[in-house]
PDB file of C-alpha atoms and ligand atoms in Angstrom:
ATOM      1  CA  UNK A 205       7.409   2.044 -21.022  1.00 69.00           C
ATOM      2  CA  UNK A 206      10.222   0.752 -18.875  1.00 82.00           C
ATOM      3  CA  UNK A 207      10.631  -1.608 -16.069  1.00 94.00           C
ATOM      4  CA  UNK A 208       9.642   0.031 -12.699  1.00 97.00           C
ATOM      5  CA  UNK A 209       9.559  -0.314  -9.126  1.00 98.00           C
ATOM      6  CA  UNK A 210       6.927   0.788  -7.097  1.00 98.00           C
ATOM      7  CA  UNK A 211       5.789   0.297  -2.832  1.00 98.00           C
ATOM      8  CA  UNK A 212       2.790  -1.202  -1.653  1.00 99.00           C
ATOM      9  CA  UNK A 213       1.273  -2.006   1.346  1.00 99.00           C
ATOM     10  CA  UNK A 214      -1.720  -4.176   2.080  1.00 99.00           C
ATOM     11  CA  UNK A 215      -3.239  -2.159   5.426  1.00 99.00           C
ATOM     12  CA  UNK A 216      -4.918  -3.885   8.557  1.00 98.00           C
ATOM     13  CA  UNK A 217      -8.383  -4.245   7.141  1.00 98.00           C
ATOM     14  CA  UNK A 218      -7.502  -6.425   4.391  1.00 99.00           C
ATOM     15  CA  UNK A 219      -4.565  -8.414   6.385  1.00 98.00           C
ATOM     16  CA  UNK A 220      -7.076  -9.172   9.355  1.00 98.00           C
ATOM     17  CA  UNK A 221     -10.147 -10.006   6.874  1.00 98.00           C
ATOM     18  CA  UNK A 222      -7.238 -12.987   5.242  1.00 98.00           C
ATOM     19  CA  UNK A 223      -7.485 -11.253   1.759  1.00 98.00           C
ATOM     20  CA  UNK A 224      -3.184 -11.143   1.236  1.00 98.00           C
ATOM     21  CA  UNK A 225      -3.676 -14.245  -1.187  1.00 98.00           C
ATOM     22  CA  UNK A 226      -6.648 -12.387  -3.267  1.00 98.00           C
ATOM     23  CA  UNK A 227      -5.518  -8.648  -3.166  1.00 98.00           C
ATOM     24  CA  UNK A 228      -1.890 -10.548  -4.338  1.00 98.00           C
ATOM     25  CA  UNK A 229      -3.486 -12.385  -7.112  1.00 98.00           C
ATOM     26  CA  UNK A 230      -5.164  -8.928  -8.579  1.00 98.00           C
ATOM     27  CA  UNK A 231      -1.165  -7.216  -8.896  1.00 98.00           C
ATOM     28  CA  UNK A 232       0.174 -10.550 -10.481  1.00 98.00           C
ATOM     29  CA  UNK A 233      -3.534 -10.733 -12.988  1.00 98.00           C
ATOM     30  CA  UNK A 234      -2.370  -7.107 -13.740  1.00 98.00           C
ATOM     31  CA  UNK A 235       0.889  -8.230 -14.480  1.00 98.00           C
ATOM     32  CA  UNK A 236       2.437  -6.694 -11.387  1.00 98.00           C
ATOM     33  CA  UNK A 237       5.469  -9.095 -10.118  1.00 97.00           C
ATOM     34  CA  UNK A 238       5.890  -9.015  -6.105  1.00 97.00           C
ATOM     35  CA  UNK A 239       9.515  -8.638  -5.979  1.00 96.00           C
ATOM     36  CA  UNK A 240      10.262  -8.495  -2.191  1.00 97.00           C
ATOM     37  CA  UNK A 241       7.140  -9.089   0.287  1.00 97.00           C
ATOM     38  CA  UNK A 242       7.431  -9.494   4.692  1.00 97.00           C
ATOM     39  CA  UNK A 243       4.225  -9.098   6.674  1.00 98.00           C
ATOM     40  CA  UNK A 244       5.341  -6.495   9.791  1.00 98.00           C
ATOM     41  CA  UNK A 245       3.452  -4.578  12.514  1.00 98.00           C
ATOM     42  CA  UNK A 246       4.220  -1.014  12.107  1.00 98.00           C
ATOM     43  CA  UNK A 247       4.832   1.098  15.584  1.00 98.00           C
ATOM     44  CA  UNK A 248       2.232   4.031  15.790  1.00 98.00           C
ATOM     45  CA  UNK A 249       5.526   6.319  15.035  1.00 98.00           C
ATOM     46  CA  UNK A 250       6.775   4.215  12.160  1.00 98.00           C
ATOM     47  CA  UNK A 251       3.403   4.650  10.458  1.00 98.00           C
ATOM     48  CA  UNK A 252       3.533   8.230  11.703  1.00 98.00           C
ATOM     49  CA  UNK A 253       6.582   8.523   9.857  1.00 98.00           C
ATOM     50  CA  UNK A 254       5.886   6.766   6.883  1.00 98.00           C
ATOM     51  CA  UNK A 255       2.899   9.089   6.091  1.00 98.00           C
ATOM     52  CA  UNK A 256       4.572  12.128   7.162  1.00 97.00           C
ATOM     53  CA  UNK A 257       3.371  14.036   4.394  1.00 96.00           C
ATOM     54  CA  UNK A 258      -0.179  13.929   5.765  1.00 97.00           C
ATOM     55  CA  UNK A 259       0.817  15.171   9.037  1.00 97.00           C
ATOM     56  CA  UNK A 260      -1.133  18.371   8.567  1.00 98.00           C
ATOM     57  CA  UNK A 261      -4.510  16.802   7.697  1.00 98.00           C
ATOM     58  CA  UNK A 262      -7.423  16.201  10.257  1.00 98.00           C
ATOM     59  CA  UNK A 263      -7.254  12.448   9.500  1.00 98.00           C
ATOM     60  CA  UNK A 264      -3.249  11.606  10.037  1.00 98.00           C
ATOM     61  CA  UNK A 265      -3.936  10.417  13.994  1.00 98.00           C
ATOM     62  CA  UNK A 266      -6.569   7.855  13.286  1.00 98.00           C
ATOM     63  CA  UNK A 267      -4.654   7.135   9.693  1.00 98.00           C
ATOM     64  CA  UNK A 268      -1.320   6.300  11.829  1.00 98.00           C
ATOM     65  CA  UNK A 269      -3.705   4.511  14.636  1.00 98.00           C
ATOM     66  CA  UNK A 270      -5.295   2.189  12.069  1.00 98.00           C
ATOM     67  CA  UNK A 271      -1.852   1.411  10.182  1.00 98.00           C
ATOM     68  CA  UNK A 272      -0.438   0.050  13.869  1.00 98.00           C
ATOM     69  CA  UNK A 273      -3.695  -1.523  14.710  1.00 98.00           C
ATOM     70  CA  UNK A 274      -2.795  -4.953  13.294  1.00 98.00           C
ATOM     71  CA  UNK A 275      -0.540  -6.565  10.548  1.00 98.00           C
ATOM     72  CA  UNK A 276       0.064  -4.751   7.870  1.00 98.00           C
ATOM     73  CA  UNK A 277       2.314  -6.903   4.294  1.00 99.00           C
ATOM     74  CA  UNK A 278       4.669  -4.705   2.571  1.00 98.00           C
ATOM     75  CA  UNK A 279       5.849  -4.970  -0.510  1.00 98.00           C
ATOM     76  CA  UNK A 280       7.806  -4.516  -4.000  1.00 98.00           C
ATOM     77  CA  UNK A 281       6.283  -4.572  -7.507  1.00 98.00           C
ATOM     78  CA  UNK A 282       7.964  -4.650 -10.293  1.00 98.00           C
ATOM     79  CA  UNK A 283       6.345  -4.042 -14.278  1.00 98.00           C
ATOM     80  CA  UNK A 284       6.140  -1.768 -17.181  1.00 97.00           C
ATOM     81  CA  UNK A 285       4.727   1.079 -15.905  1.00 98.00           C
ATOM     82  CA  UNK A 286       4.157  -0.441 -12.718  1.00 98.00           C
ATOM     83  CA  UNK A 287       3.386   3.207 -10.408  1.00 98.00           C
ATOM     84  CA  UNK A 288       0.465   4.012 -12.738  1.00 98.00           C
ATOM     85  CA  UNK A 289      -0.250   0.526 -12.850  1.00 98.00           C
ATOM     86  CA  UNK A 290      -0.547  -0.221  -9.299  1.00 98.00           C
ATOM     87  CA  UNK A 291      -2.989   2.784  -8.554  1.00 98.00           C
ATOM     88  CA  UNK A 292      -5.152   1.529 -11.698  1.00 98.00           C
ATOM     89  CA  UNK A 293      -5.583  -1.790 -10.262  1.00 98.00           C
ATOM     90  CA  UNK A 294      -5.770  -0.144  -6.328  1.00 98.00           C
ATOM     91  CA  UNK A 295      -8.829   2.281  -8.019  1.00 98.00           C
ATOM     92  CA  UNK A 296     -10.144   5.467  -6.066  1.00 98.00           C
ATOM     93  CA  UNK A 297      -8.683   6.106  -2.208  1.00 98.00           C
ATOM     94  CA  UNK A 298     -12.688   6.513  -1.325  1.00 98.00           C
ATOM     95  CA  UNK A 299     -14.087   2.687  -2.422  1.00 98.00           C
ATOM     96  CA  UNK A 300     -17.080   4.584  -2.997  1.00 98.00           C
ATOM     97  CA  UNK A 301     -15.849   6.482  -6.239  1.00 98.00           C
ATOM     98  CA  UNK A 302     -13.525   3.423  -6.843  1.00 98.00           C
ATOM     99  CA  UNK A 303     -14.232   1.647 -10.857  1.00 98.00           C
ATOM    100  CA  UNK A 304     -15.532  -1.763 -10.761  1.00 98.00           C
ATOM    101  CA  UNK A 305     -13.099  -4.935 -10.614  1.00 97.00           C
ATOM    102  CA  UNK A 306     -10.140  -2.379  -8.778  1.00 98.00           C
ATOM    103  CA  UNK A 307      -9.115  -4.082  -5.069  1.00 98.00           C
ATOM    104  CA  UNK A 308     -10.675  -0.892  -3.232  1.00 98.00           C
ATOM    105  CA  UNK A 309     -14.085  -1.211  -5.149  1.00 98.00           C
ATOM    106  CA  UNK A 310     -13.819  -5.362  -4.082  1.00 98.00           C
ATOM    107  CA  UNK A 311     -11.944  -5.004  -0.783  1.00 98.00           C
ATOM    108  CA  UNK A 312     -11.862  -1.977   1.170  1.00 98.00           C
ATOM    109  CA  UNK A 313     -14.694  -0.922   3.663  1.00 98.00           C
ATOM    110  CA  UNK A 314     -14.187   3.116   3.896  1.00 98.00           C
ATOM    111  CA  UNK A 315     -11.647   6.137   2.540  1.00 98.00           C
ATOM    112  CA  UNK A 316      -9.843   5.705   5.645  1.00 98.00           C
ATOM    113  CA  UNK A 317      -9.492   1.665   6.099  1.00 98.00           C
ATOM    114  CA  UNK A 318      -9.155   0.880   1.966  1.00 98.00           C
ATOM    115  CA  UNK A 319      -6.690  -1.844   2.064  1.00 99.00           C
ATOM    116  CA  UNK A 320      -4.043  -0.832   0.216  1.00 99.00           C
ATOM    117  CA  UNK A 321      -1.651   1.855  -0.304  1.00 98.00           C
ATOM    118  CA  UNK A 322       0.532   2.561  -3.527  1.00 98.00           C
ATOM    119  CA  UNK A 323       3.404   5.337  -4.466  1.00 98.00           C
ATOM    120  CA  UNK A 324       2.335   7.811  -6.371  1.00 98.00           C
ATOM    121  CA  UNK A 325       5.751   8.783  -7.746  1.00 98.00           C
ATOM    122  CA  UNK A 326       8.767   7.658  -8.391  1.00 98.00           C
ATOM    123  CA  UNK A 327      10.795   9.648  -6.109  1.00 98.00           C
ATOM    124  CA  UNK A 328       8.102   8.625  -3.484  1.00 98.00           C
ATOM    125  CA  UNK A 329       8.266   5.013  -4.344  1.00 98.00           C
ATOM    126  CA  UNK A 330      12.062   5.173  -3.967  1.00 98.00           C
ATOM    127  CA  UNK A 331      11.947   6.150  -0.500  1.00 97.00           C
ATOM    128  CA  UNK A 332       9.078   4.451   0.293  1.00 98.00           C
ATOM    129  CA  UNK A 333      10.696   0.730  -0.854  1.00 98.00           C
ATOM    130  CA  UNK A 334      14.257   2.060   1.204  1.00 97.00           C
ATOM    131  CA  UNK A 335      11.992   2.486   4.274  1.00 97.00           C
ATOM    132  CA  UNK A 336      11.218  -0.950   4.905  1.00 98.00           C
ATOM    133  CA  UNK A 337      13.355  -2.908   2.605  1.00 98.00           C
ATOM    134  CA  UNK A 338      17.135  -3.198   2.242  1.00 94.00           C
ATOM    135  CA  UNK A 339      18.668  -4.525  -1.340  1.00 89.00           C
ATOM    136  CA  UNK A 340      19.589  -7.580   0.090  1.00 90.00           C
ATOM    137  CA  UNK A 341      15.929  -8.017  -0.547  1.00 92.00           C
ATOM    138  CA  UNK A 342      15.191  -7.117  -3.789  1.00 89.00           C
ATOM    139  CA  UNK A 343      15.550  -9.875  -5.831  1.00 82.00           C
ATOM    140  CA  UNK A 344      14.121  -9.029  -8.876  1.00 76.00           C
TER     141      UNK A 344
HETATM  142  P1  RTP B 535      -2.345   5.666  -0.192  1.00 93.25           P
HETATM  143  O1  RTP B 535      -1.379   6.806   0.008  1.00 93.25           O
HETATM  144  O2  RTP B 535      -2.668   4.919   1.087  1.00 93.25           O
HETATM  145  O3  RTP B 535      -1.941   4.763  -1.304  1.00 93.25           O
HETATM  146  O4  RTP B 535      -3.744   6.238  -0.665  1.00 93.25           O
HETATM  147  P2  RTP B 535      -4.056   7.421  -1.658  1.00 93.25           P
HETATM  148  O5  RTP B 535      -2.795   7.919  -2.294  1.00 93.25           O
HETATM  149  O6  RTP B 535      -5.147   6.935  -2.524  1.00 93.25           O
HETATM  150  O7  RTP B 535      -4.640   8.500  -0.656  1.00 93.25           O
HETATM  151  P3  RTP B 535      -3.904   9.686   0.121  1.00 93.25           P
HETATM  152  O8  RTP B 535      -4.602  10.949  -0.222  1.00 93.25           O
HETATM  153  O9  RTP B 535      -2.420   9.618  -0.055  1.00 93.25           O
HETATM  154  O10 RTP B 535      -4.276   9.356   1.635  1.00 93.25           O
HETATM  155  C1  RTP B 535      -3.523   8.424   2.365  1.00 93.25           C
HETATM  156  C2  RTP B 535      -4.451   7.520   3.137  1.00 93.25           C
HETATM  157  O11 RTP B 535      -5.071   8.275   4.179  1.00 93.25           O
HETATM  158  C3  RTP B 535      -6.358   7.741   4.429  1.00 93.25           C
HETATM  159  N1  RTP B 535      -7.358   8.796   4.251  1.00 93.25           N
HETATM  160  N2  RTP B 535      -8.362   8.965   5.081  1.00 93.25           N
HETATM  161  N3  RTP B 535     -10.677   9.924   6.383  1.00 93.25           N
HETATM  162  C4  RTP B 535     -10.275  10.506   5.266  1.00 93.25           C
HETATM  163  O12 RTP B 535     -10.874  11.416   4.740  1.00 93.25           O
HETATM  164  C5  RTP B 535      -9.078   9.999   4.613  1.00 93.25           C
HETATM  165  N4  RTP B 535      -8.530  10.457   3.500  1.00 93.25           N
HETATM  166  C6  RTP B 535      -7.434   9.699   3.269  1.00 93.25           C
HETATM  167  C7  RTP B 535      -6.593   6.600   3.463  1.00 93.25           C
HETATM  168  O13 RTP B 535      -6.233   5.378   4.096  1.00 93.25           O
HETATM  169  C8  RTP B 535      -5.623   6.935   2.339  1.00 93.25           C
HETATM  170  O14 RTP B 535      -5.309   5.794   1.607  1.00 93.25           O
HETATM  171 MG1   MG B 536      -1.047   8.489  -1.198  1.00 93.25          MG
END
C-alpha cells in the first residue's frame, strides 16, 4: 500500500474536554504520523463550507453550529494506507455502533458531537488538507 495523505479534524467536544494529547496518541499508536497540525476556530460559514456536501440533510445547521462552537485542531496524517486507516482507528460516526478501543467508542458523546472527522477519499482528502493548509506546511 503506498504512502498517503489524509485530513482530520479533532471537533469541539473533544478539544474543550482537553483530549488533543490522547485522541493524538491513538493516530501515532496506529501508526498515523501528524504531518501538519494548528488548532483554529472555524466561522459558522467556514464550517458551512467545509461540509458542504451535507447541506441537504436535516442535521447540517446544528453540524455547522457545533463545528464553530469552540476550538476545533486540524490536521495532516500521513501512512500506508492512511484514509482507511484513519476511519478504522476513528470507528463508527454513531459512538454507539462504534468497535471497542476506536476514539469515537472512547471519546465521543453522540452521532452528532463524535470528536473527530476523517476523509473518506482521496479526492476528498485532497481538498479537504488544501482548505486549511498551504504546502508551506506540509512537512512531511
Ligand atoms: P466525518 O465526516 O465528520 O468524518 O464523519 P463521518 O464521515 O463518519 O459521517 P458523515 O456521514 O460524513 O457526517 C458528517 C458529520 O455530521 C454529523 N452527523 N450528525 N445528527 C445526526 O444524525 C448526524 N449524522 C451525522 C457527525 O458529526 C458526522 O461526523
Ligand atoms: Mg464524512
Amino acid at each position: 500500500m503506498a504512502l498517503e495523505r489524509t485530513f482530520s479534524i479533532i471537533k469541539p467536544d473533544a478539544t474543550t474536554r482537553n483530549l488533543t494529547g490522547k485522541i493524538n496518541a491513538k493516530f501515532e499508536e496506529a501508526g498515523l504520523r501528524i504531518v501538519a497540525q494548528k488548532r483554529i476556530q472555524m466561522t459558522k460559514a467556514q464550517a458551512g463550507k467545509f461540509y458542504e456536501v451535507h447541506a441537504e440533510r436535516p442535521f447540517y445547521d446544528e453540524l455547522c453550529e457545533f463545528m464553530a462552537s469552540a476550538p476545533v485542531v486540524v490536521q495532516v496524517l500521513e501512512g500506508e494506507g492512511a484514509i482507511a486507516k484513519n476511519r478504522e482507528v476513528m470507528g463508527a460516526t454513531n459512538p454507539a455502533d462504534a468497535a471497542p478501543g476506536t476514539i469515537r467508542a472512547e471519546f465521543a458523546q453522540s452521532v452528532g458531537e463524535n470528536s473527530v472527522h476523517g476523509s473518506d477519499a482521496p479526492e476528498t482528502a485532497a481538498i479537504e488538507i488544501a482548505y486549511f493548509f498551504s504546502g508551506l506546511e506540509l512537512v512531511g
